[in-house]
GROMACS .gro file of C-alpha atoms in nm:
model
  256
    1MET     CA    1   2.046   0.772   3.414
    2PRO     CA    2   1.694   0.885   3.528
    3MET     CA    3   1.769   1.191   3.476
    4LEU     CA    4   1.850   1.158   3.162
    5VAL     CA    5   1.547   0.959   3.074
    6MET     CA    6   1.250   1.191   3.222
    7PRO     CA    7   1.385   1.548   2.964
    8ALA     CA    8   1.374   1.295   2.700
    9LEU     CA    9   1.026   1.129   2.799
   10ALA     CA   10   0.917   1.512   2.861
   11LEU     CA   11   1.037   1.624   2.485
   12ALA     CA   12   0.827   1.303   2.310
   13VAL     CA   13   0.541   1.383   2.497
   14ALA     CA   14   0.575   1.747   2.467
   15SER     CA   15   0.749   1.823   2.091
   16CYS     CA   16   0.544   1.645   1.889
   17GLU     CA   17   0.220   1.830   1.930
   18ALA     CA   18   0.284   2.049   1.713
   19PRO     CA   19   0.161   1.913   1.392
   20VAL     CA   20  -0.164   1.827   1.546
   21ARG     CA   21  -0.200   2.065   1.769
   22THR     CA   22  -0.604   1.960   1.953
   23PRO     CA   23  -0.751   2.307   1.933
   24ALA     CA   24  -0.872   2.461   2.326
   25ALA     CA   25  -1.219   2.415   2.311
   26ASN     CA   26  -1.197   2.045   2.203
   27GLN     CA   27  -0.980   1.979   2.524
   28ALA     CA   28  -1.208   1.886   2.739
   29ILE     CA   29  -1.516   1.605   2.634
   30GLU     CA   30  -1.820   1.715   2.454
   31GLN     CA   31  -2.130   1.841   2.613
   32VAL     CA   32  -2.422   1.631   2.386
   33ASP     CA   33  -2.759   1.613   2.479
   34GLY     CA   34  -2.883   1.266   2.589
   35SER     CA   35  -2.694   0.932   2.653
   36PHE     CA   36  -2.480   0.688   2.407
   37PRO     CA   37  -2.616   0.344   2.386
   38ALA     CA   38  -2.431   0.066   2.522
   39ALA     CA   39  -2.287  -0.224   2.325
   40ASP     CA   40  -2.504  -0.554   2.312
   41ARG     CA   41  -2.193  -0.771   2.359
   42PRO     CA   42  -1.894  -0.853   2.606
   43ILE     CA   43  -1.610  -0.592   2.610
   44ALA     CA   44  -1.276  -0.759   2.602
   45THR     CA   45  -1.016  -0.677   2.869
   46ILE     CA   46  -0.686  -0.537   2.773
   47VAL     CA   47  -0.442  -0.804   2.907
   48SER     CA   48  -0.135  -0.629   2.721
   49SER     CA   49  -0.010  -0.437   2.462
   50ARG     CA   50   0.163  -0.653   2.298
   51TRP     CA   51   0.026  -0.968   2.088
   52SER     CA   52   0.358  -1.090   1.913
   53THR     CA   53   0.705  -1.038   1.901
   54GLU     CA   54   0.804  -0.728   1.653
   55GLU     CA   55   1.026  -0.985   1.504
   56ALA     CA   56   0.718  -1.276   1.398
   57ARG     CA   57   0.493  -0.949   1.284
   58ASP     CA   58   0.788  -0.868   1.089
   59ARG     CA   59   0.860  -1.199   0.913
   60LEU     CA   60   0.476  -1.175   0.797
   61ASN     CA   61   0.518  -0.790   0.679
   62GLU     CA   62   0.246  -0.754   0.888
   63ALA     CA   63   0.271  -0.379   0.887
   64GLY     CA   64   0.375  -0.352   0.562
   65THR     CA   65   0.032  -0.520   0.469
   66VAL     CA   66  -0.149  -0.348   0.615
   67MET     CA   67  -0.032   0.006   0.531
   68ASP     CA   68  -0.033  -0.084   0.113
   69LYS     CA   69  -0.388  -0.186   0.158
   70ALA     CA   70  -0.446   0.105   0.392
   71GLY     CA   71  -0.320   0.313   0.145
   72ILE     CA   72  -0.103   0.485   0.301
   73ARG     CA   73   0.162   0.704   0.162
   74PRO     CA   74   0.409   0.931   0.215
   75GLY     CA   75   0.300   1.308   0.373
   76MET     CA   76   0.002   1.119   0.546
   77THR     CA   77  -0.128   1.246   0.904
   78ILE     CA   78  -0.175   0.939   1.060
   79ALA     CA   79  -0.324   0.855   1.410
   80ASP     CA   80  -0.237   0.531   1.556
   81ILE     CA   81  -0.479   0.453   1.819
   82GLY     CA   82  -0.401   0.152   2.093
   83ALA     CA   83  -0.099   0.228   1.976
   84GLY     CA   84   0.090   0.008   2.267
   85GLU     CA   85   0.478  -0.022   2.296
   86GLY     CA   86   0.450   0.078   1.919
   87TYR     CA   87   0.472  -0.159   1.668
   88TYR     CA   88   0.325   0.054   1.418
   89THR     CA   89   0.375   0.395   1.534
   90VAL     CA   90   0.773   0.364   1.437
   91ARG     CA   91   0.666   0.175   1.110
   92LEU     CA   92   0.404   0.484   0.995
   93ALA     CA   93   0.624   0.669   1.093
   94ALA     CA   94   0.864   0.555   0.856
   95ARG     CA   95   0.604   0.518   0.581
   96VAL     CA   96   0.510   0.920   0.594
   97GLY     CA   97   0.828   1.038   0.596
   98GLU     CA   98   0.932   1.383   0.681
   99ASN     CA   99   0.659   1.555   0.579
  100GLY     CA  100   0.368   1.351   0.701
  101ARG     CA  101   0.297   1.286   1.091
  102VAL     CA  102   0.136   0.998   1.329
  103LEU     CA  103  -0.020   1.084   1.596
  104ALA     CA  104   0.025   0.776   1.895
  105GLU     CA  105  -0.257   0.694   2.110
  106ASP     CA  106  -0.275   0.492   2.445
  107ILE     CA  107  -0.502   0.507   2.742
  108MET     CA  108  -0.269   0.348   2.957
  109PRO     CA  109  -0.081   0.569   3.138
  110ALA     CA  110   0.224   0.315   3.136
  111THR     CA  111   0.186   0.280   2.825
  112ARG     CA  112   0.192   0.581   2.694
  113ASP     CA  113   0.555   0.696   2.904
  114GLU     CA  114   0.681   0.393   2.801
  115LEU     CA  115   0.605   0.457   2.340
  116ALA     CA  116   0.691   0.814   2.435
  117ARG     CA  117   1.025   0.702   2.567
  118ARG     CA  118   1.093   0.461   2.256
  119VAL     CA  119   1.032   0.801   2.020
  120ALA     CA  120   1.273   1.010   2.204
  121ARG     CA  121   1.542   0.712   2.182
  122GLU     CA  122   1.449   0.688   1.769
  123ARG     CA  123   1.460   1.019   1.700
  124LEU     CA  124   1.104   1.042   1.547
  125ASP     CA  125   1.050   1.374   1.484
  126ASN     CA  126   0.727   1.337   1.315
  127VAL     CA  127   0.591   1.161   1.631
  128SER     CA  128   0.384   1.269   1.854
  129VAL     CA  129   0.196   1.059   2.184
  130ARG     CA  130  -0.086   1.116   2.364
  131LEU     CA  131  -0.309   0.986   2.612
  132GLY     CA  132  -0.624   0.914   2.564
  133LEU     CA  133  -0.948   0.825   2.688
  134PRO     CA  134  -1.181   0.486   2.675
  135GLN     CA  135  -1.508   0.628   2.539
  136ASP     CA  136  -1.303   0.946   2.320
  137PRO     CA  137  -0.975   0.936   2.166
  138ARG     CA  138  -0.987   1.304   2.181
  139LEU     CA  139  -0.894   1.367   1.834
  140PRO     CA  140  -0.811   1.709   1.643
  141ASP     CA  141  -1.076   1.735   1.412
  142ASN     CA  142  -1.030   1.773   1.065
  143SER     CA  143  -0.678   1.625   1.065
  144PHE     CA  144  -0.636   1.284   0.985
  145ASP     CA  145  -0.640   1.062   0.587
  146ARG     CA  146  -0.614   0.731   0.860
  147ILE     CA  147  -0.696   0.659   1.165
  148LEU     CA  148  -0.608   0.323   1.229
  149LEU     CA  149  -0.748   0.001   1.500
  150VAL     CA  150  -0.540  -0.266   1.506
  151HIS     CA  151  -0.599  -0.517   1.734
  152MET     CA  152  -0.766  -0.281   2.017
  153TYR     CA  153  -1.120  -0.223   1.889
  154HIS     CA  154  -1.294  -0.527   2.102
  155GLU     CA  155  -1.162  -0.383   2.393
  156ILE     CA  156  -1.339  -0.035   2.349
  157ALA     CA  157  -1.599  -0.047   2.619
  158GLU     CA  158  -1.831   0.265   2.479
  159PRO     CA  159  -1.769   0.182   2.114
  160TYR     CA  160  -2.049   0.423   1.995
  161GLU     CA  161  -1.938   0.783   2.234
  162PHE     CA  162  -1.626   0.683   2.086
  163LEU     CA  163  -1.655   0.666   1.710
  164TRP     CA  164  -1.927   0.967   1.767
  165ARG     CA  165  -1.650   1.174   1.906
  166MET     CA  166  -1.367   0.962   1.658
  167ARG     CA  167  -1.559   1.120   1.301
  168PRO     CA  168  -1.480   1.503   1.272
  169SER     CA  169  -1.117   1.425   1.326
  170LEU     CA  170  -1.129   1.287   0.936
  171ARG     CA  171  -1.057   1.501   0.670
  172GLU     CA  172  -1.229   1.477   0.352
  173GLY     CA  173  -1.157   1.109   0.210
  174GLY     CA  174  -0.992   1.025   0.515
  175GLU     CA  175  -1.023   0.640   0.642
  176VAL     CA  176  -1.100   0.455   0.965
  177ILE     CA  177  -0.848   0.116   0.915
  178VAL     CA  178  -1.013  -0.209   1.166
  179VAL     CA  179  -0.756  -0.461   1.151
  180ASP     CA  180  -0.915  -0.733   1.423
  181ALA     CA  181  -0.990  -1.127   1.431
  182ASP     CA  182  -1.305  -1.265   1.289
  183ARG     CA  183  -1.428  -1.458   1.651
  184ALA     CA  184  -1.632  -1.324   1.974
  185THR     CA  185  -1.542  -0.948   2.107
  186GLU     CA  186  -1.431  -1.215   2.455
  187ASN     CA  187  -1.281  -1.398   2.275
  188HIS     CA  188  -1.038  -1.024   2.167
  189GLY     CA  189  -1.181  -1.025   1.800
  190THR     CA  190  -1.517  -0.869   1.653
  191PRO     CA  191  -1.730  -1.055   1.409
  192PRO     CA  192  -1.718  -0.828   1.042
  193ALA     CA  193  -2.139  -0.854   1.021
  194LEU     CA  194  -2.076  -0.652   1.418
  195LEU     CA  195  -1.818  -0.421   1.310
  196GLU     CA  196  -1.994  -0.288   0.996
  197CYS     CA  197  -2.332  -0.253   1.213
  198GLU     CA  198  -2.152  -0.084   1.476
  199PHE     CA  199  -2.026   0.191   1.238
  200ALA     CA  200  -2.299   0.228   1.045
  201ALA     CA  201  -2.539   0.347   1.314
  202VAL     CA  202  -2.291   0.624   1.419
  203GLY     CA  203  -2.268   0.716   1.017
  204TYR     CA  204  -1.975   0.500   0.868
  205LYS     CA  205  -2.015   0.374   0.573
  206LEU     CA  206  -1.758   0.023   0.512
  207VAL     CA  207  -1.568   0.043   0.167
  208ARG     CA  208  -1.412  -0.258   0.147
  209ARG     CA  209  -1.282  -0.534   0.410
  210GLU     CA  210  -1.084  -0.843   0.254
  211GLU     CA  211  -0.912  -1.116   0.534
  212MET     CA  212  -0.564  -1.043   0.609
  213PRO     CA  213  -0.369  -1.393   0.746
  214SER     CA  214  -0.073  -1.184   0.811
  215ALA     CA  215  -0.240  -0.954   1.089
  216GLY     CA  216  -0.419  -1.212   1.246
  217GLY     CA  217  -0.804  -1.163   1.057
  218TYR     CA  218  -0.948  -0.904   0.806
  219LEU     CA  219  -0.858  -0.502   0.772
  220ALA     CA  220  -1.199  -0.312   0.716
  221ALA     CA  221  -1.234   0.041   0.584
  222PHE     CA  222  -1.438   0.298   0.677
  223ARG     CA  223  -1.585   0.657   0.593
  224ALA     CA  224  -1.794   0.899   0.704
  225GLU     CA  225  -2.072   0.958   0.524
  226GLY     CA  226  -2.397   1.181   0.593
  227PRO     CA  227  -2.458   1.416   0.943
  228ARG     CA  228  -2.333   1.248   1.231
  229PRO     CA  229  -2.631   1.175   1.415
  230ASP     CA  230  -2.783   1.311   1.745
  231PRO     CA  231  -2.663   1.044   2.047
  232SER     CA  232  -3.029   1.022   2.114
  233ASN     CA  233  -3.094   0.912   1.783
  234ILE     CA  234  -2.824   0.627   1.747
  235ARG     CA  235  -2.939   0.267   1.782
  236ALA     CA  236  -2.738  -0.034   1.896
  237CYS     CA  237  -2.635  -0.361   1.731
  238ARG     CA  238  -2.818  -0.639   1.899
  239ILE     CA  239  -2.689  -0.988   1.890
  240ASP     CA  240  -2.941  -1.188   1.705
  241ARG     CA  241  -2.862  -1.514   1.992
  242SER     CA  242  -3.164  -1.737   1.835
  243ALA     CA  243  -3.002  -1.807   1.525
  244PRO     CA  244  -2.768  -2.137   1.487
  245GLN     CA  245  -2.493  -1.887   1.441
  246PRO     CA  246  -2.525  -1.497   1.597
  247THR     CA  247  -2.608  -1.245   1.369
  248PRO     CA  248  -2.599  -0.852   1.466
  249ARG     CA  249  -2.874  -0.616   1.348
  250ALA     CA  250  -2.986  -0.294   1.403
  251THR     CA  251  -3.253  -0.219   1.604
  252GLY     CA  252  -3.445   0.064   1.777
  253ASP     CA  253  -3.520  -0.163   2.071
  254MET     CA  254  -3.260  -0.139   2.293
  255PRO     CA  255  -3.285  -0.033   2.676
  256GLY     CA  256  -3.177   0.329   2.675
   0.00000   0.00000   0.00000
């Protein structure tokens, strides 16, 4: 049996690189002048690639509602970042159809490999599977109509660098869709004001946000706006802990 699994895995990892192949120049991390600011907040630990069963999530029509509100249509190219076991990946593949493409990515090699097996087993020919880096999703430029970050933004250890490196991969009119819970990052959520502040620091504009009970929180959509800032000019969002309820704000007095 192992002799059958490994070729299928290799096919799943390799065969679907073609639709969104990364140019050779992007294989290595882009070198930048200066450094990115650190996040002024706790980073949630990655405890599991699953936070509920797929059956329970489907009973709430979680993926269908998120895809509807994200405007995902047949023929689109989608990046599913932090794809885990592929709950969204397989449903995105069905939604975009044979003329669309899905790139599913995770930073955990074992999780990526298991997802690749699922993609091969379910014969999802429009899906590619890739290993990303904690600070860089390593996405090809000008390739995606939507990038999904579902229940994982609070686990990104270097949010400013991650968002900065992700920006060029959006097509004109493309959107980053974040689904998260409205609670502190150490409790596996992201307060909406903090999310908007961190995205704005890297040149993204919030275009809509709405409550998403079926997905355990809210959905926020962002578009890149203006030039991508130099890393040295990015100002981190500080949590104002003197307020009755801590409020994030962009500030220039964060330590370098």
